[in-house]
Coordinates of C-alpha atoms in Angstrom, one line a residue:
M1 CA 22.3 2.6 12.1
K2 CA 25.3 1.3 13.9
R3 CA 24.5 -2.1 14.7
T4 CA 26.9 -3.6 17.4
T5 CA 25.1 -6.1 18.9
E6 CA 22.6 -9.1 18.2
T7 CA 20.9 -8.7 21.0
A8 CA 17.1 -8.5 20.5
G9 CA 16.8 -5.9 23.2
D10 CA 19.5 -3.7 21.9
L11 CA 18.1 -4.0 18.4
L12 CA 14.8 -2.8 19.6
R13 CA 16.4 0.3 21.6
Q14 CA 18.6 1.1 18.4
W15 CA 15.3 0.9 16.1
R16 CA 13.5 3.0 18.6
Q17 CA 16.1 5.7 19.3
H18 CA 16.9 5.7 15.1
R19 CA 12.9 6.8 14.8
R20 CA 13.8 9.6 17.5
M21 CA 11.3 8.2 20.0
S22 CA 11.5 8.1 23.7
Q23 CA 10.7 4.7 25.8
L24 CA 7.1 6.7 27.1
A25 CA 6.4 7.5 23.7
L26 CA 6.9 4.1 22.4
A27 CA 5.2 2.4 25.3
S28 CA 2.4 4.8 25.0
E29 CA 1.8 4.0 21.0
A30 CA 2.6 0.3 21.5
D31 CA -0.1 0.1 24.7
I32 CA 2.4 -1.1 26.9
S33 CA 4.1 -0.1 30.0
Q34 CA 7.2 1.9 29.9
R35 CA 8.9 -0.6 32.6
H36 CA 8.1 -3.7 30.2
L37 CA 9.5 -2.0 27.2
S38 CA 12.5 -0.8 29.6
F39 CA 12.9 -4.6 30.7
L40 CA 13.0 -5.8 26.9
E41 CA 15.7 -3.2 25.8
S42 CA 18.0 -4.2 29.0
G43 CA 17.9 -7.7 28.4
R44 CA 16.3 -8.5 31.6
S45 CA 13.1 -9.8 29.9
R46 CA 13.0 -11.7 26.6
P47 CA 10.5 -10.6 24.0
S48 CA 7.9 -12.7 22.7
R49 CA 7.7 -13.4 19.2
D50 CA 4.0 -11.6 19.3
M51 CA 5.9 -8.6 21.2
V52 CA 8.8 -8.3 18.5
M53 CA 5.9 -8.3 15.7
H54 CA 4.0 -5.6 17.6
L55 CA 7.0 -3.2 18.4
A56 CA 8.3 -3.7 14.9
G57 CA 5.1 -2.7 13.7
H58 CA 4.9 0.7 15.4
L59 CA 8.7 1.4 14.8
N60 CA 7.7 0.6 11.2
I61 CA 10.8 -1.9 10.8
P62 CA 11.7 -3.1 7.4
L63 CA 10.9 -7.1 6.8
R64 CA 14.5 -8.2 6.8
E65 CA 15.2 -6.5 9.9
R66 CA 12.3 -7.5 11.5
N67 CA 13.4 -11.1 11.0
A68 CA 17.0 -10.6 12.7
I69 CA 15.4 -9.3 15.7
L70 CA 12.9 -12.3 16.0
V71 CA 16.3 -14.6 15.4
A72 CA 18.1 -12.3 17.9
A73 CA 15.3 -13.2 20.5
G74 CA 15.5 -17.0 19.8
H75 CA 12.5 -17.3 17.5
A76 CA 12.2 -18.5 13.7
P77 CA 11.9 -15.9 11.1
H78 CA 8.3 -14.7 10.1
Y79 CA 9.0 -13.5 6.7
P80 CA 10.1 -16.0 3.7
Q81 CA 13.0 -14.7 1.6
H82 CA 13.3 -16.1 -2.2
D83 CA 15.2 -14.9 -5.1
L84 CA 13.1 -13.4 -7.9
G85 CA 13.8 -16.2 -10.3
E86 CA 12.6 -19.0 -7.2
P87 CA 9.5 -21.0 -7.8
G88 CA 8.0 -19.0 -4.7
L89 CA 8.3 -15.7 -6.6
A90 CA 7.0 -16.9 -9.9
A91 CA 4.0 -15.2 -9.8
A92 CA 5.3 -11.9 -8.5
T93 CA 8.3 -12.3 -11.2
A94 CA 5.7 -12.5 -14.2
I95 CA 3.6 -9.5 -12.7
V96 CA 6.8 -7.5 -12.9
R97 CA 7.6 -8.5 -16.5
Q98 CA 4.2 -7.9 -17.5
I99 CA 4.5 -4.3 -16.1
L100 CA 7.7 -3.5 -17.6
D101 CA 6.5 -5.0 -21.1
G102 CA 3.6 -3.3 -21.1
H103 CA 4.9 -0.1 -20.2
M104 CA 6.6 -0.1 -23.9
P105 CA 7.9 2.0 -25.8
H106 CA 8.9 3.7 -22.8
P107 CA 11.2 3.0 -20.2
A108 CA 10.8 1.0 -17.1
L109 CA 12.9 -1.1 -15.1
A110 CA 12.7 -3.0 -11.4
V111 CA 15.3 -2.7 -8.5
N112 CA 15.8 -3.7 -5.3
R113 CA 16.8 -2.4 -2.2
Y114 CA 20.2 -1.0 -3.2
W115 CA 18.9 -0.2 -6.6
E116 CA 20.6 -2.9 -8.3
L117 CA 18.9 -3.5 -11.6
Q118 CA 16.8 -7.0 -11.5
A119 CA 14.8 -6.4 -15.1
A120 CA 14.3 -4.0 -17.6
N121 CA 12.3 -3.5 -20.7
Q122 CA 14.0 -2.9 -24.1
A123 CA 13.3 1.1 -24.0
I124 CA 15.7 1.2 -21.3
L125 CA 18.2 -0.8 -23.1
A126 CA 17.8 1.8 -26.3
L127 CA 18.8 4.7 -23.7
L128 CA 22.4 3.0 -22.7
D129 CA 24.1 3.8 -26.0
G130 CA 27.5 5.0 -24.8
V131 CA 27.5 4.1 -21.2
A132 CA 31.1 2.8 -20.1
P133 CA 30.9 -1.3 -20.1
H134 CA 32.1 -1.3 -16.5
L135 CA 28.8 0.4 -15.3
L136 CA 27.1 -2.5 -17.0
E137 CA 28.6 -5.5 -15.5
A138 CA 26.2 -7.0 -12.9
P139 CA 24.9 -6.0 -10.4
V140 CA 24.3 -2.9 -12.3
N141 CA 23.3 0.3 -9.9
V142 CA 21.0 2.0 -12.1
L143 CA 21.8 5.4 -9.6
R144 CA 25.4 5.0 -10.2
L145 CA 24.5 4.5 -13.8
S146 CA 22.6 7.8 -13.8
L147 CA 24.9 10.3 -12.1
H148 CA 28.4 8.8 -13.0
P149 CA 30.1 10.4 -15.6
E150 CA 30.7 7.7 -17.8
G151 CA 27.5 6.9 -17.6
L152 CA 24.0 8.7 -18.3
A153 CA 25.1 12.0 -16.4
S154 CA 26.5 13.8 -19.6
R155 CA 23.5 13.6 -21.4
I156 CA 21.0 14.6 -18.7
L157 CA 20.3 18.1 -19.5
N158 CA 19.2 19.0 -15.9
I159 CA 21.9 17.0 -14.1
G160 CA 22.3 19.6 -11.3
E161 CA 18.4 19.0 -10.6
W162 CA 18.4 15.3 -10.8
H163 CA 21.4 14.7 -8.6
T164 CA 19.6 16.4 -6.2
H165 CA 16.5 14.4 -6.5
I166 CA 18.5 11.4 -6.2
L167 CA 20.4 12.3 -3.3
G168 CA 17.3 13.7 -1.5
R169 CA 15.4 10.0 -2.3
L170 CA 18.5 8.1 -1.3
A171 CA 18.8 10.1 2.0
H172 CA 15.1 9.3 2.9
E173 CA 15.4 5.7 2.0
V174 CA 18.7 5.5 4.3
E175 CA 16.8 7.1 7.1
Q176 CA 13.9 4.6 7.1
S177 CA 16.0 1.7 6.3
A178 CA 19.2 2.4 8.5
D179 CA 21.1 0.3 5.9
P180 CA 24.8 1.1 6.2
K181 CA 25.4 0.0 2.5
L182 CA 22.6 2.4 1.4
A183 CA 24.5 4.9 3.3
T184 CA 27.6 4.0 1.8
L185 CA 26.0 4.6 -1.7
R186 CA 24.6 7.9 -0.9
D187 CA 28.0 8.9 0.0
E188 CA 29.3 7.8 -2.9
L189 CA 27.1 9.4 -5.2
A190 CA 27.1 12.7 -3.2
A191 CA 30.8 13.1 -4.3
M192 CA 29.6 13.1 -8.3
A193 CA 28.5 16.7 -7.9
P194 CA 28.2 17.8 -11.5
A195 CA 30.6 19.9 -13.0
S196 CA 27.7 21.2 -15.2
A197 CA 25.4 21.8 -12.2
H198 CA 25.1 25.7 -13.3
K199 CA 23.2 24.2 -16.6
S200 CA 20.4 23.4 -14.2
R201 CA 20.0 26.6 -12.0
N202 CA 17.1 27.8 -13.7
H203 CA 15.3 24.2 -12.7
A204 CA 16.3 24.2 -9.2
L205 CA 13.8 22.6 -6.7
P206 CA 11.7 24.2 -4.5
P207 CA 12.4 23.8 -0.6
E208 CA 9.6 21.0 -0.5
G209 CA 10.1 19.3 -3.6
R210 CA 7.8 18.7 -6.4
I211 CA 5.3 16.2 -7.1
A212 CA 7.3 14.9 -10.0
V213 CA 10.9 15.8 -11.0
P214 CA 11.7 15.9 -14.8
L215 CA 14.2 14.1 -16.3
Y216 CA 15.3 15.8 -19.6
L217 CA 17.7 13.4 -21.5
Q218 CA 19.7 14.2 -24.7
G219 CA 18.6 11.4 -27.4
P220 CA 20.1 10.7 -30.6
N221 CA 17.7 13.3 -32.4
G222 CA 17.3 15.9 -29.5
R223 CA 15.9 16.1 -25.8
L224 CA 13.7 13.0 -24.3
S225 CA 11.6 14.4 -21.5
F226 CA 10.6 12.2 -19.2
L227 CA 8.2 12.1 -15.7
S228 CA 9.2 8.7 -13.5
T229 CA 6.6 7.0 -11.0
T230 CA 7.4 4.3 -8.4
T231 CA 5.3 1.5 -7.9
V232 CA 6.2 -1.0 -4.7
F233 CA 4.3 -4.2 -3.5
G234 CA 3.0 -2.5 -0.3
T235 CA 1.5 -5.8 1.2
A236 CA 4.5 -7.8 0.4
V237 CA 5.5 -10.5 2.7
D238 CA 8.5 -11.8 1.3
V239 CA 11.6 -10.0 2.3
T240 CA 12.9 -9.8 -1.3
L241 CA 9.4 -8.6 -2.7
S242 CA 9.2 -6.1 -0.1
E243 CA 12.6 -4.5 -1.3
I244 CA 11.3 -4.4 -5.0
A245 CA 10.4 -1.2 -6.8
I246 CA 9.6 -0.6 -10.3
E247 CA 10.4 2.6 -11.9
A248 CA 8.5 3.8 -15.2
F249 CA 9.3 6.9 -17.0
F250 CA 6.5 8.4 -19.0
P251 CA 7.0 10.6 -21.9
A252 CA 6.4 14.5 -20.7
D253 CA 5.5 15.7 -24.4
A254 CA 4.3 14.4 -27.7
E255 CA 7.6 14.6 -29.0
T256 CA 9.3 12.3 -26.7
A257 CA 6.4 9.8 -27.2
R258 CA 7.1 9.8 -30.8
E259 CA 10.7 9.4 -30.4
M260 CA 10.8 6.8 -27.9
T261 CA 8.0 5.0 -30.3
A262 CA 10.5 5.1 -33.2
M263 CA 13.6 4.4 -31.2
T264 CA 11.9 1.0 -30.0
N265 CA 10.1 0.1 -33.3
G266 CA 10.5 -3.4 -33.9
T267 CA 11.4 -4.5 -30.2
A268 CA 9.7 -7.1 -28.4
G269 CA 10.1 -8.9 -24.9
G270 CA 12.6 -7.6 -22.2
H271 CA 15.6 -7.9 -20.5
S272 CA 16.3 -9.4 -16.9

């Protein structure tokens, strides 16, 4: 979404339009008059703190952007924002670390809103042999790492399907967040159309997608097959925590489970 102003009314209007809602539809859903909403969007009335929060909830606006609208309306931010390493998020950081390490010997990692690596367990590190060093320089973008020709792309056996899955997921996140940085990442990754896409034609996604898209990765001793799940802090009230996602990869067959156990045998702790 194009943000050309810091006026609270303009930001609310942009979000309403991004959500493809008319003034009448939003006013009806939020139980306010269309006239009141029109005055708020035009700047004839300044939204109260409660009204910003009320409308933001109906528009499903991310916490970071809710703070921005509050500030534009002359109010203090409602949601705190800490780095993961700060004391305010110490308990959450410990939980993330426990989840990652508890998933051993299988891969798991934590990423922020932009898919930048925040923490990973040792199983992830065991899969990164041969990746170009520049892709491992902080901040590491895990989507770029997986789809880049010098990253894992050459070892992903169903790269066409995986590329489609990643782009579809990223497109959904761009739609939800209206974040231009995510849109730029989507465009960058879309240009990385795999040359070997024909290898994945037998695994084409059905029109409505799948419950779980497999990841087939060439390991040192054969194919590794994974299914992934995503965990988020659904009730988070901190901006940073609300944008953290944990990606955990589960073995899709007994051979992968045995191979991951062997690859990570003797490792302990994690990486962050």
